[in-house]
PDB file of C-alpha atoms in Angstrom:
ATOM      1  CA  MET A   1      71.467 119.140 -61.626  1.00 92.00           C
ATOM      2  CA  LEU A   2      70.461 118.919 -57.701  1.00 96.00           C
ATOM      3  CA  ARG A   3      71.436 115.720 -54.984  1.00 97.00           C
ATOM      4  CA  ILE A   4      69.383 114.603 -52.343  1.00 97.00           C
ATOM      5  CA  ALA A   5      70.402 112.711 -49.826  1.00 97.00           C
ATOM      6  CA  VAL A   6      67.691 109.911 -48.165  1.00 96.00           C
ATOM      7  CA  GLN A   7      67.676 107.580 -45.766  1.00 94.00           C
ATOM      8  CA  SER A   8      68.110 104.244 -47.535  1.00 91.00           C
ATOM      9  CA  LYS A   9      65.042 102.419 -45.926  1.00 88.00           C
ATOM     10  CA  GLY A  10      63.108 102.898 -42.695  1.00 87.00           C
ATOM     11  CA  ARG A  11      60.152 105.085 -41.818  1.00 88.00           C
ATOM     12  CA  LEU A  12      61.069 108.359 -42.841  1.00 93.00           C
ATOM     13  CA  PHE A  13      62.354 106.486 -46.381  1.00 93.00           C
ATOM     14  CA  GLU A  14      58.966 105.096 -46.887  1.00 93.00           C
ATOM     15  CA  GLU A  15      57.252 108.809 -46.279  1.00 94.00           C
ATOM     16  CA  THR A  16      59.855 110.751 -48.165  1.00 95.00           C
ATOM     17  CA  MET A  17      59.831 108.865 -51.326  1.00 93.00           C
ATOM     18  CA  GLU A  18      56.017 109.367 -50.569  1.00 93.00           C
ATOM     19  CA  LEU A  19      56.610 112.844 -50.644  1.00 94.00           C
ATOM     20  CA  LEU A  20      58.762 113.354 -53.473  1.00 93.00           C
ATOM     21  CA  GLU A  21      56.221 110.950 -55.785  1.00 92.00           C
ATOM     22  CA  GLU A  22      53.686 113.432 -54.914  1.00 91.00           C
ATOM     23  CA  ALA A  23      55.732 116.376 -55.883  1.00 92.00           C
ATOM     24  CA  GLY A  24      56.469 115.127 -59.069  1.00 91.00           C
ATOM     25  CA  ILE A  25      59.883 113.259 -59.027  1.00 91.00           C
ATOM     26  CA  LYS A  26      59.799 109.974 -60.105  1.00 88.00           C
ATOM     27  CA  LEU A  27      62.866 108.170 -60.141  1.00 86.00           C
ATOM     28  CA  ASN A  28      64.227 106.515 -63.615  1.00 75.00           C
ATOM     29  CA  ASN A  29      65.788 103.535 -61.964  1.00 66.00           C
ATOM     30  CA  LYS A  30      63.271 100.704 -59.940  1.00 57.00           C
ATOM     31  CA  LYS A  31      65.615  98.537 -58.508  1.00 58.00           C
ATOM     32  CA  ARG A  32      67.342 101.284 -56.435  1.00 64.00           C
ATOM     33  CA  THR A  33      71.214 101.765 -55.943  1.00 78.00           C
ATOM     34  CA  LEU A  34      73.275 104.188 -54.342  1.00 88.00           C
ATOM     35  CA  LEU A  35      72.543 107.021 -56.646  1.00 90.00           C
ATOM     36  CA  VAL A  36      69.261 107.051 -58.972  1.00 92.00           C
ATOM     37  CA  PRO A  37      68.096 110.282 -61.339  1.00 91.00           C
ATOM     38  CA  ALA A  38      64.351 110.916 -61.167  1.00 91.00           C
ATOM     39  CA  LYS A  39      62.509 111.787 -64.261  1.00 88.00           C
ATOM     40  CA  GLY A  40      61.467 114.785 -65.653  1.00 86.00           C
ATOM     41  CA  PHE A  41      62.654 116.804 -62.979  1.00 93.00           C
ATOM     42  CA  PRO A  42      66.558 117.854 -62.757  1.00 95.00           C
ATOM     43  CA  ILE A  43      67.351 115.851 -59.607  1.00 96.00           C
ATOM     44  CA  GLU A  44      69.321 112.710 -58.070  1.00 95.00           C
ATOM     45  CA  VAL A  45      68.850 110.652 -55.123  1.00 95.00           C
ATOM     46  CA  LEU A  46      71.337 109.496 -52.779  1.00 95.00           C
ATOM     47  CA  PHE A  47      70.421 106.900 -50.449  1.00 95.00           C
ATOM     48  CA  LEU A  48      72.431 106.779 -47.359  1.00 95.00           C
ATOM     49  CA  ARG A  49      72.220 105.886 -43.572  1.00 93.00           C
ATOM     50  CA  ASP A  50      70.398 108.552 -41.261  1.00 92.00           C
ATOM     51  CA  ASP A  51      73.638 109.136 -39.629  1.00 92.00           C
ATOM     52  CA  ASP A  52      75.568 110.237 -42.426  1.00 95.00           C
ATOM     53  CA  ILE A  53      73.498 112.412 -44.107  1.00 97.00           C
ATOM     54  CA  PRO A  54      74.174 115.686 -42.265  1.00 97.00           C
ATOM     55  CA  GLN A  55      77.460 115.218 -43.086  1.00 97.00           C
ATOM     56  CA  ALA A  56      77.292 114.631 -47.033  1.00 97.00           C
ATOM     57  CA  VAL A  57      75.335 117.704 -46.713  1.00 97.00           C
ATOM     58  CA  ALA A  58      77.516 119.743 -44.566  1.00 97.00           C
ATOM     59  CA  THR A  59      80.245 118.532 -47.023  1.00 96.00           C
ATOM     60  CA  GLY A  60      78.622 119.343 -50.115  1.00 95.00           C
ATOM     61  CA  VAL A  61      78.370 115.290 -51.361  1.00 96.00           C
ATOM     62  CA  ALA A  62      74.998 116.057 -51.286  1.00 97.00           C
ATOM     63  CA  ASP A  63      73.418 119.307 -51.638  1.00 97.00           C
ATOM     64  CA  ILE A  64      70.575 118.698 -49.655  1.00 98.00           C
ATOM     65  CA  GLY A  65      68.997 116.075 -47.448  1.00 98.00           C
ATOM     66  CA  ILE A  66      66.040 115.211 -45.838  1.00 98.00           C
ATOM     67  CA  VAL A  67      66.569 114.033 -42.463  1.00 97.00           C
ATOM     68  CA  GLY A  68      65.560 113.304 -39.147  1.00 96.00           C
ATOM     69  CA  GLU A  69      65.999 116.618 -36.442  1.00 97.00           C
ATOM     70  CA  ASN A  70      67.232 114.026 -34.008  1.00 96.00           C
ATOM     71  CA  GLU A  71      70.267 112.907 -36.507  1.00 96.00           C
ATOM     72  CA  PHE A  72      70.938 116.567 -37.499  1.00 97.00           C
ATOM     73  CA  VAL A  73      71.146 118.097 -33.910  1.00 97.00           C
ATOM     74  CA  GLU A  74      73.255 114.941 -32.622  1.00 96.00           C
ATOM     75  CA  LYS A  75      75.654 115.654 -35.492  1.00 96.00           C
ATOM     76  CA  ASN A  76      76.188 118.973 -35.303  1.00 94.00           C
ATOM     77  CA  GLU A  77      77.070 119.860 -38.469  1.00 96.00           C
ATOM     78  CA  ASP A  78      77.789 122.982 -40.693  1.00 95.00           C
ATOM     79  CA  ALA A  79      74.618 123.251 -42.866  1.00 97.00           C
ATOM     80  CA  THR A  80      71.076 125.293 -42.998  1.00 96.00           C
ATOM     81  CA  ILE A  81      67.746 123.830 -42.421  1.00 97.00           C
ATOM     82  CA  VAL A  82      65.733 124.806 -44.888  1.00 97.00           C
ATOM     83  CA  LYS A  83      61.903 123.592 -44.003  1.00 97.00           C
ATOM     84  CA  ARG A  84      60.276 121.910 -41.542  1.00 96.00           C
ATOM     85  CA  LEU A  85      58.632 118.837 -43.338  1.00 96.00           C
ATOM     86  CA  GLY A  86      56.338 118.043 -40.204  1.00 93.00           C
ATOM     87  CA  PHE A  87      56.164 113.803 -40.654  1.00 93.00           C
ATOM     88  CA  SER A  88      58.430 111.060 -38.785  1.00 93.00           C
ATOM     89  CA  THR A  89      57.498 112.779 -35.857  1.00 94.00           C
ATOM     90  CA  CYS A  90      59.517 110.978 -32.708  1.00 95.00           C
ATOM     91  CA  ARG A  91      60.672 112.270 -29.259  1.00 96.00           C
ATOM     92  CA  LEU A  92      64.116 111.705 -27.715  1.00 97.00           C
ATOM     93  CA  SER A  93      63.354 110.892 -23.734  1.00 97.00           C
ATOM     94  CA  LEU A  94      64.820 108.987 -21.340  1.00 97.00           C
ATOM     95  CA  ALA A  95      63.613 106.009 -20.142  1.00 97.00           C
ATOM     96  CA  ILE A  96      64.274 103.922 -16.701  1.00 96.00           C
ATOM     97  CA  PRO A  97      62.841 100.216 -15.136  1.00 96.00           C
ATOM     98  CA  LYS A  98      59.240 100.470 -14.737  1.00 94.00           C
ATOM     99  CA  ASP A  99      59.247  99.366 -11.032  1.00 93.00           C
ATOM    100  CA  GLU A 100      62.005 102.522 -10.110  1.00 94.00           C
ATOM    101  CA  ASP A 101      60.150 104.945  -8.058  1.00 94.00           C
ATOM    102  CA  TYR A 102      60.655 107.976 -10.180  1.00 94.00           C
ATOM    103  CA  GLN A 103      60.360 111.657  -8.416  1.00 94.00           C
ATOM    104  CA  ASN A 104      62.570 113.949 -10.435  1.00 95.00           C
ATOM    105  CA  LEU A 105      65.731 113.984 -12.667  1.00 95.00           C
ATOM    106  CA  GLY A 106      68.092 113.830  -9.604  1.00 95.00           C
ATOM    107  CA  TRP A 107      67.248 109.919  -9.970  1.00 96.00           C
ATOM    108  CA  PHE A 108      70.200 109.927 -12.811  1.00 97.00           C
ATOM    109  CA  GLU A 109      72.864 111.551 -10.779  1.00 96.00           C
ATOM    110  CA  GLY A 110      75.638 108.664 -10.418  1.00 96.00           C
ATOM    111  CA  LYS A 111      73.621 106.419 -13.497  1.00 96.00           C
ATOM    112  CA  LYS A 112      74.705 104.843 -16.165  1.00 97.00           C
ATOM    113  CA  ILE A 113      73.221 105.845 -19.255  1.00 97.00           C
ATOM    114  CA  ALA A 114      73.251 103.935 -22.806  1.00 97.00           C
ATOM    115  CA  THR A 115      72.385 106.123 -25.474  1.00 97.00           C
ATOM    116  CA  SER A 116      72.969 106.576 -28.963  1.00 95.00           C
ATOM    117  CA  TYR A 117      72.213 110.179 -28.807  1.00 97.00           C
ATOM    118  CA  PRO A 118      75.652 110.984 -26.529  1.00 97.00           C
ATOM    119  CA  HIS A 119      76.028 114.802 -27.771  1.00 97.00           C
ATOM    120  CA  ILE A 120      72.240 115.427 -27.359  1.00 97.00           C
ATOM    121  CA  LEU A 121      72.265 113.621 -23.494  1.00 97.00           C
ATOM    122  CA  LYS A 122      75.263 115.323 -22.719  1.00 97.00           C
ATOM    123  CA  GLN A 123      73.851 118.861 -23.112  1.00 96.00           C
ATOM    124  CA  TYR A 124      70.989 117.911 -21.602  1.00 97.00           C
ATOM    125  CA  LEU A 125      72.603 116.650 -18.620  1.00 97.00           C
ATOM    126  CA  GLN A 126      74.984 119.588 -18.463  1.00 96.00           C
ATOM    127  CA  GLN A 127      71.915 122.172 -18.569  1.00 95.00           C
ATOM    128  CA  SER A 128      70.319 120.273 -15.707  1.00 95.00           C
ATOM    129  CA  ASN A 129      73.773 119.966 -13.327  1.00 96.00           C
ATOM    130  CA  ILE A 130      73.265 115.869 -13.360  1.00 96.00           C
ATOM    131  CA  ASN A 131      76.432 113.712 -13.533  1.00 96.00           C
ATOM    132  CA  SER A 132      75.682 110.734 -15.076  1.00 96.00           C
ATOM    133  CA  GLU A 133      78.194 108.237 -16.759  1.00 96.00           C
ATOM    134  CA  ILE A 134      77.061 108.402 -20.927  1.00 97.00           C
ATOM    135  CA  HIS A 135      77.564 104.857 -22.393  1.00 95.00           C
ATOM    136  CA  VAL A 136      77.154 105.159 -26.469  1.00 95.00           C
ATOM    137  CA  ILE A 137      75.749 102.303 -27.874  1.00 92.00           C
ATOM    138  CA  THR A 138      74.177 101.236 -31.574  1.00 85.00           C
ATOM    139  CA  GLY A 139      71.472  98.808 -32.045  1.00 82.00           C
ATOM    140  CA  SER A 140      69.472  98.212 -29.342  1.00 86.00           C
ATOM    141  CA  VAL A 141      69.573 100.602 -26.509  1.00 93.00           C
ATOM    142  CA  GLU A 142      66.319  99.604 -24.949  1.00 93.00           C
ATOM    143  CA  ILE A 143      67.557  96.222 -24.285  1.00 93.00           C
ATOM    144  CA  SER A 144      70.634  97.877 -21.865  1.00 94.00           C
ATOM    145  CA  PRO A 145      68.854  97.597 -18.469  1.00 94.00           C
ATOM    146  CA  SER A 146      67.366  94.298 -18.503  1.00 92.00           C
ATOM    147  CA  ILE A 147      70.931  93.238 -18.966  1.00 92.00           C
ATOM    148  CA  GLY A 148      73.013  94.839 -16.867  1.00 92.00           C
ATOM    149  CA  LEU A 149      74.494  97.258 -19.194  1.00 93.00           C
ATOM    150  CA  ALA A 150      73.165 100.060 -17.440  1.00 95.00           C
ATOM    151  CA  ASP A 151      70.428 101.984 -15.107  1.00 96.00           C
ATOM    152  CA  ALA A 152      68.928 103.835 -18.038  1.00 97.00           C
ATOM    153  CA  ILE A 153      68.301 104.362 -21.547  1.00 97.00           C
ATOM    154  CA  PHE A 154      68.187 107.661 -23.172  1.00 97.00           C
ATOM    155  CA  ASP A 155      66.566 107.261 -27.125  1.00 95.00           C
ATOM    156  CA  ILE A 156      64.166 107.612 -29.819  1.00 93.00           C
ATOM    157  CA  VAL A 157      60.327 107.142 -28.420  1.00 94.00           C
ATOM    158  CA  SER A 158      57.633 106.884 -30.974  1.00 89.00           C
ATOM    159  CA  SER A 159      54.395 105.112 -29.647  1.00 86.00           C
ATOM    160  CA  GLY A 160      56.201 103.697 -26.869  1.00 86.00           C
ATOM    161  CA  GLY A 161      55.160 100.014 -27.292  1.00 89.00           C
ATOM    162  CA  THR A 162      59.046  98.902 -27.312  1.00 90.00           C
ATOM    163  CA  LEU A 163      59.072 101.033 -23.856  1.00 93.00           C
ATOM    164  CA  VAL A 164      56.446  98.828 -22.761  1.00 93.00           C
ATOM    165  CA  SER A 165      57.877  95.709 -23.841  1.00 92.00           C
ATOM    166  CA  ASN A 166      61.666  95.856 -22.625  1.00 93.00           C
ATOM    167  CA  ARG A 167      59.432  97.048 -19.146  1.00 95.00           C
ATOM    168  CA  LEU A 168      60.430 100.463 -19.308  1.00 95.00           C
ATOM    169  CA  LYS A 169      58.978 103.522 -18.611  1.00 96.00           C
ATOM    170  CA  GLU A 170      59.209 107.148 -20.285  1.00 96.00           C
ATOM    171  CA  VAL A 171      59.972 109.993 -17.726  1.00 96.00           C
ATOM    172  CA  GLU A 172      61.625 112.604 -19.058  1.00 96.00           C
ATOM    173  CA  ILE A 173      61.342 114.133 -22.697  1.00 97.00           C
ATOM    174  CA  VAL A 174      64.393 115.868 -23.716  1.00 97.00           C
ATOM    175  CA  MET A 175      63.399 116.737 -27.249  1.00 96.00           C
ATOM    176  CA  GLN A 176      60.832 116.886 -29.900  1.00 97.00           C
ATOM    177  CA  SER A 177      61.558 115.455 -33.633  1.00 97.00           C
ATOM    178  CA  GLU A 178      60.346 115.915 -37.256  1.00 97.00           C
ATOM    179  CA  ALA A 179      61.904 115.475 -41.304  1.00 97.00           C
ATOM    180  CA  LEU A 180      63.870 117.787 -42.083  1.00 98.00           C
ATOM    181  CA  LEU A 181      64.973 119.667 -45.345  1.00 98.00           C
ATOM    182  CA  ILE A 182      68.271 120.598 -45.018  1.00 98.00           C
ATOM    183  CA  ALA A 183      71.057 122.170 -47.488  1.00 98.00           C
ATOM    184  CA  THR A 184      74.419 122.884 -47.468  1.00 96.00           C
ATOM    185  CA  ASN A 185      75.541 126.507 -47.257  1.00 95.00           C
ATOM    186  CA  HIS A 186      76.136 128.609 -50.226  1.00 90.00           C
ATOM    187  CA  LEU A 187      74.264 126.326 -52.965  1.00 93.00           C
ATOM    188  CA  PRO A 188      74.986 127.717 -56.066  1.00 94.00           C
ATOM    189  CA  GLY A 189      72.345 130.119 -58.090  1.00 93.00           C
ATOM    190  CA  GLU A 190      70.837 127.264 -60.714  1.00 95.00           C
ATOM    191  CA  LYS A 191      70.498 124.471 -57.992  1.00 96.00           C
ATOM    192  CA  GLN A 192      69.494 127.212 -55.703  1.00 96.00           C
ATOM    193  CA  ALA A 193      66.565 127.641 -58.061  1.00 97.00           C
ATOM    194  CA  ILE A 194      66.214 124.212 -58.482  1.00 97.00           C
ATOM    195  CA  LEU A 195      65.410 123.791 -54.636  1.00 97.00           C
ATOM    196  CA  ASP A 196      62.978 126.741 -54.499  1.00 97.00           C
ATOM    197  CA  GLU A 197      60.962 124.805 -56.841  1.00 96.00           C
ATOM    198  CA  LEU A 198      61.140 121.436 -54.983  1.00 96.00           C
ATOM    199  CA  ILE A 199      60.272 123.869 -52.368  1.00 96.00           C
ATOM    200  CA  PHE A 200      57.301 125.029 -54.145  1.00 95.00           C
ATOM    201  CA  ARG A 201      55.489 121.609 -55.143  1.00 94.00           C
ATOM    202  CA  ILE A 202      56.549 120.435 -51.463  1.00 94.00           C
ATOM    203  CA  GLU A 203      54.466 123.262 -49.939  1.00 93.00           C
ATOM    204  CA  ALA A 204      51.538 122.483 -52.797  1.00 91.00           C
ATOM    205  CA  VAL A 205      51.491 119.318 -51.286  1.00 91.00           C
ATOM    206  CA  GLN A 206      51.334 119.541 -47.893  1.00 87.00           C
ATOM    207  CA  THR A 207      48.942 122.438 -48.155  1.00 85.00           C
ATOM    208  CA  ALA A 208      46.526 119.835 -49.504  1.00 84.00           C
ATOM    209  CA  THR A 209      47.314 117.361 -46.276  1.00 82.00           C
ATOM    210  CA  ASP A 210      43.802 117.228 -44.071  1.00 82.00           C
ATOM    211  CA  LYS A 211      41.784 119.278 -46.778  1.00 85.00           C
ATOM    212  CA  LYS A 212      38.693 118.494 -48.595  1.00 88.00           C
ATOM    213  CA  TYR A 213      37.312 120.066 -51.352  1.00 90.00           C
ATOM    214  CA  ILE A 214      33.069 120.474 -51.233  1.00 91.00           C
ATOM    215  CA  MET A 215      30.199 121.092 -53.569  1.00 92.00           C
ATOM    216  CA  LEU A 216      26.530 121.263 -52.407  1.00 92.00           C
ATOM    217  CA  ASN A 217      23.238 122.898 -53.520  1.00 94.00           C
ATOM    218  CA  ALA A 218      22.197 125.753 -51.211  1.00 92.00           C
ATOM    219  CA  PRO A 219      18.702 127.451 -50.648  1.00 93.00           C
ATOM    220  CA  GLU A 220      19.473 131.126 -51.458  1.00 92.00           C
ATOM    221  CA  GLU A 221      17.536 132.603 -48.035  1.00 92.00           C
ATOM    222  CA  LYS A 222      20.201 130.486 -46.365  1.00 91.00           C
ATOM    223  CA  LEU A 223      23.289 131.442 -48.394  1.00 91.00           C
ATOM    224  CA  ASP A 224      24.790 134.229 -46.036  1.00 90.00           C
ATOM    225  CA  GLU A 225      24.547 131.629 -43.243  1.00 91.00           C
ATOM    226  CA  ILE A 226      26.074 128.536 -45.191  1.00 90.00           C
ATOM    227  CA  ILE A 227      29.296 130.740 -46.119  1.00 88.00           C
ATOM    228  CA  GLY A 228      29.391 131.147 -42.343  1.00 88.00           C
ATOM    229  CA  VAL A 229      30.133 127.886 -41.647  1.00 86.00           C
ATOM    230  CA  LEU A 230      32.197 127.239 -44.938  1.00 82.00           C
ATOM    231  CA  PRO A 231      35.264 130.189 -45.095  1.00 64.00           C
ATOM    232  CA  GLY A 232      37.327 129.045 -48.142  1.00 59.00           C
ATOM    233  CA  MET A 233      40.690 130.239 -48.628  1.00 61.00           C
ATOM    234  CA  LYS A 234      39.422 133.823 -49.367  1.00 70.00           C
ATOM    235  CA  SER A 235      35.742 133.048 -49.580  1.00 77.00           C
ATOM    236  CA  PRO A 236      33.607 129.985 -51.005  1.00 86.00           C
ATOM    237  CA  THR A 237      32.502 129.720 -54.295  1.00 88.00           C
ATOM    238  CA  VAL A 238      28.619 130.439 -55.655  1.00 91.00           C
ATOM    239  CA  THR A 239      27.356 130.091 -58.700  1.00 92.00           C
ATOM    240  CA  PRO A 240      23.354 130.450 -59.379  1.00 92.00           C
ATOM    241  CA  LEU A 241      21.543 127.437 -60.115  1.00 92.00           C
ATOM    242  CA  ALA A 242      18.779 126.936 -63.414  1.00 90.00           C
ATOM    243  CA  THR A 243      16.740 126.258 -60.267  1.00 89.00           C
ATOM    244  CA  LYS A 244      14.858 129.078 -58.787  1.00 91.00           C
ATOM    245  CA  GLY A 245      15.921 130.300 -55.389  1.00 92.00           C
ATOM    246  CA  TRP A 246      18.725 127.913 -55.073  1.00 94.00           C
ATOM    247  CA  CYS A 247      22.498 127.982 -55.928  1.00 94.00           C
ATOM    248  CA  SER A 248      25.669 125.678 -56.171  1.00 93.00           C
ATOM    249  CA  VAL A 249      28.714 126.612 -53.390  1.00 92.00           C
ATOM    250  CA  GLN A 250      32.078 125.332 -53.664  1.00 91.00           C
ATOM    251  CA  SER A 251      34.619 125.458 -50.624  1.00 89.00           C
ATOM    252  CA  VAL A 252      37.781 123.898 -49.017  1.00 89.00           C
ATOM    253  CA  ILE A 253      37.186 122.434 -45.676  1.00 87.00           C
ATOM    254  CA  ASP A 254      39.567 120.836 -43.265  1.00 86.00           C
ATOM    255  CA  ASP A 255      39.183 117.490 -42.409  1.00 83.00           C
ATOM    256  CA  GLU A 256      39.206 117.788 -38.879  1.00 82.00           C
ATOM    257  CA  SER A 257      36.523 119.993 -38.793  1.00 85.00           C
ATOM    258  CA  PHE A 258      34.206 118.258 -41.814  1.00 86.00           C
ATOM    259  CA  TRP A 259      31.528 115.916 -39.196  1.00 89.00           C
ATOM    260  CA  ALA A 260      31.136 119.239 -37.314  1.00 89.00           C
ATOM    261  CA  VAL A 261      30.149 120.967 -40.935  1.00 89.00           C
ATOM    262  CA  ILE A 262      28.378 118.706 -42.857  1.00 90.00           C
ATOM    263  CA  SER A 263      26.093 118.537 -39.783  1.00 91.00           C
ATOM    264  CA  SER A 264      26.002 122.653 -39.989  1.00 91.00           C
ATOM    265  CA  LEU A 265      25.394 121.916 -43.748  1.00 92.00           C
ATOM    266  CA  LYS A 266      22.713 119.610 -43.291  1.00 92.00           C
ATOM    267  CA  SER A 267      20.503 121.640 -40.693  1.00 92.00           C
ATOM    268  CA  LEU A 268      21.093 124.409 -42.977  1.00 93.00           C
ATOM    269  CA  GLY A 269      19.742 123.179 -45.729  1.00 92.00           C
ATOM    270  CA  ALA A 270      22.251 121.991 -47.997  1.00 92.00           C
ATOM    271  CA  GLU A 271      21.557 119.225 -50.298  1.00 91.00           C
ATOM    272  CA  GLY A 272      23.047 117.185 -52.763  1.00 91.00           C
ATOM    273  CA  ILE A 273      26.828 117.770 -50.680  1.00 92.00           C
ATOM    274  CA  ILE A 274      29.506 116.064 -52.694  1.00 92.00           C
ATOM    275  CA  VAL A 275      33.205 115.558 -50.851  1.00 90.00           C
ATOM    276  CA  LEU A 276      36.282 115.485 -52.804  1.00 89.00           C
ATOM    277  CA  PRO A 277      39.878 114.875 -51.831  1.00 86.00           C
ATOM    278  CA  ILE A 278      42.605 117.206 -52.840  1.00 86.00           C
ATOM    279  CA  GLU A 279      45.991 116.273 -54.213  1.00 82.00           C
ATOM    280  CA  LYS A 280      47.411 119.304 -54.380  1.00 79.00           C
ATOM    281  CA  MET A 281      46.994 123.089 -53.413  1.00 77.00           C
ATOM    282  CA  ILE A 282      48.394 126.231 -54.585  1.00 78.00           C
ATOM    283  CA  LEU A 283      48.442 129.192 -52.908  1.00 70.00           C
TER     284      LEU A 283
END
């Protein structure tokens, strides 16, 4: 049995649960408790605070964990990054009152900065040769300048809406962050095998993200041009139709280029275009 630590609430929790469900990991207990086994897969889910996950994995309380890169770097625990997951993206940034005149990092010299990430901030300031006072705070860091607790803040930024509502502006991006799959060092062989299977399933889900399966009828005289528009994972599948001079073409396209591809296909005479979502993709 492999134990995975995940965040107990918030956006990372929701996106992690969605990923696990798509990978076929369904929990036995709908009423969430601290430790919940899965159905049909040898894994159990341990729900923790996000900042407790790195230590839980490093000490072997959990075998693996899904955690924000910001928390993993801040806690600086001895665990291994197994896979970058690409969701729950954000950034750690320095922000100051919006009316301040900001030219460069020198503005922070001698200033007091409120943050929940003192380790990352200290390293950044040292590398930049800036002497600032770091004020560690949990909770609503963004209100610190308005109540006179600090001159600036160092905190997570996603959309930037929270900064705007607190009359702050982002002036320096220190690091980008995303969800990570981490593991304790030296997993036993049987647990490593379970982890390998889990990674295989996650990659199948992620490969299918933002991709569409497309089927269409194409005139044979335009087939080479249509294939040029529709490269598949190796090449499109082409099948002759009962109607002479026509064939069926099947392929996979990226969602980003979807409308441009459809327009090109129609201009080349493609008909009966059918587009389907892809749930999983095994390469």
